[in-house]
XYZ file of C-alpha atoms in Angstrom:
151
model
C 0.000 0.000 0.000
C 2.814 2.389 0.840
C 4.592 1.699 -2.451
C 1.377 2.334 -4.406
C 0.839 5.624 -2.568
C 4.432 6.668 -3.206
C 4.125 5.877 -6.914
C 0.915 7.929 -7.068
C 2.606 10.881 -5.354
C 5.632 10.672 -7.669
C 3.352 10.619 -10.734
C 1.399 13.613 -9.417
C 4.618 15.527 -8.636
C 5.872 14.781 -12.151
C 2.666 16.113 -13.679
C 2.789 19.227 -11.486
C 6.391 19.971 -12.468
C 5.787 19.182 -16.141
C 2.879 21.628 -16.331
C 4.440 24.497 -14.346
C 8.149 24.575 -15.220
C 7.591 25.582 -18.888
C 5.394 28.495 -17.734
C 8.032 29.734 -15.324
C 10.860 29.297 -17.834
C 8.952 31.138 -20.581
C 8.215 34.060 -18.253
C 11.899 34.209 -17.238
C 12.977 34.041 -20.888
C 10.543 36.826 -21.818
C 11.666 38.780 -18.725
C 8.067 39.427 -17.773
C 7.415 40.598 -14.250
C 4.369 38.370 -13.706
C 5.365 34.777 -13.053
C 2.322 32.620 -12.496
C 3.096 30.174 -9.693
C 0.263 27.906 -8.482
C -1.101 28.423 -4.977
C -0.717 25.780 -2.286
C -4.488 25.246 -2.268
C -4.404 24.339 -5.978
C -1.632 21.815 -5.379
C -3.403 20.282 -2.358
C -6.628 19.946 -4.336
C -4.667 18.225 -7.112
C -3.108 15.782 -4.617
C -6.535 14.507 -3.559
C -8.398 14.844 -6.869
C -8.849 11.592 -8.836
C -6.633 12.688 -11.722
C -2.972 12.502 -12.682
C -3.064 15.544 -14.996
C -2.410 18.874 -13.280
C -4.535 21.896 -14.169
C -4.862 25.153 -12.258
C -8.650 24.846 -12.249
C -10.932 21.861 -12.680
C -14.670 21.945 -13.370
C -16.495 21.772 -10.029
C -20.020 20.803 -9.018
C -21.936 23.347 -6.941
C -22.933 20.846 -4.212
C -21.883 17.535 -2.730
C -24.372 14.665 -2.927
C -23.779 13.031 0.462
C -26.170 10.168 -0.310
C -24.035 9.273 -3.336
C -20.876 9.395 -1.205
C -22.447 7.139 1.438
C -23.577 4.694 -1.267
C -20.066 4.500 -2.748
C -18.457 3.924 0.653
C -21.073 1.253 1.435
C -20.179 -0.434 -1.875
C -16.489 -0.345 -0.917
C -17.287 -1.927 2.437
C -19.551 -4.539 0.824
C -16.885 -5.391 -1.761
C -14.259 -5.851 0.947
C -16.533 -8.105 3.022
C -17.431 -10.158 -0.051
C -13.736 -10.499 -1.013
C -12.974 -11.615 2.560
C -15.808 -14.162 2.388
C -14.531 -15.570 -0.918
C -10.982 -15.719 0.412
C -11.979 -17.498 3.631
C -14.426 -19.938 2.027
C -12.660 -20.789 -1.220
C -8.933 -20.019 -0.991
C -7.832 -20.771 2.565
C -9.311 -24.320 2.734
C -7.332 -25.283 -0.378
C -4.022 -24.371 1.187
C -4.882 -25.458 4.736
C -5.284 -29.068 3.576
C -2.053 -28.931 1.602
C -0.032 -27.833 4.630
C -0.817 -31.111 6.401
C 0.264 -33.315 3.503
C 3.729 -34.020 2.199
C 4.791 -31.802 -0.668
C 4.095 -33.035 -4.171
C 3.786 -31.172 -7.441
C 0.338 -32.564 -8.256
C -1.149 -31.227 -5.010
C 0.418 -27.801 -5.542
C -0.917 -27.536 -9.100
C -4.405 -28.576 -7.950
C -4.373 -25.958 -5.172
C -3.311 -23.241 -7.585
C -5.890 -24.165 -10.231
C -8.645 -24.358 -7.611
C -7.689 -20.856 -6.434
C -7.586 -19.168 -9.846
C -11.315 -18.426 -10.148
C -11.696 -17.047 -6.581
C -8.499 -15.027 -7.064
C -9.790 -13.429 -10.261
C -13.102 -12.658 -8.562
C -11.237 -10.993 -5.676
C -9.211 -8.932 -8.166
C -12.405 -7.773 -9.875
C -13.892 -6.829 -6.515
C -10.797 -4.873 -5.496
C -10.706 -3.034 -8.825
C -14.416 -2.221 -8.532
C -14.040 -1.080 -4.924
C -11.049 1.161 -5.567
C -11.300 2.375 -9.147
C -15.052 2.851 -9.261
C -16.379 3.346 -5.751
C -13.469 4.871 -3.789
C -12.336 7.293 -6.481
C -15.906 8.365 -7.336
C -16.645 8.989 -3.652
C -13.602 11.243 -3.346
C -14.433 12.944 -6.645
C -17.888 13.745 -5.282
C -16.540 15.004 -1.947
C -14.059 17.244 -3.780
C -16.847 18.350 -6.175
C -14.744 17.172 -9.147
C -17.305 17.593 -11.922
C -15.608 16.152 -14.975
C -16.101 12.392 -14.601
C -15.155 11.913 -18.260
C -11.899 13.857 -17.797
C -9.695 11.333 -19.584
C -11.960 11.026 -22.635
């Protein structure tokens, strides 16, 4: 989790620098007195906004739909409980039985193949919980209006 967060912060810092350094360099080259440097509030908003492309201003909704936010967080919680249920009921029993037996290649291959379908289902649930529910909840709380930003 820490590595993923660090990668996200590095990508956001790269985007921030890539968008602002050319502006500063062009104003220095033109010797203009007005150098536009982003405010701290703009950078902090960018750090929490569900985007990796820095802009000074993003389209914003006028209000926050708290019912929508609660629904998205409930979906995250439901997805995590369902992933836990799948893991406990379908994955752990496969490997618990194999720990009591002597090691053989056939048993290992059977355990892995019996865990593929639950593992893929858990991956889908995690992607749904994070990429759809979690990021949309934070987009709504930050009033980030452009949900089709990357189109």
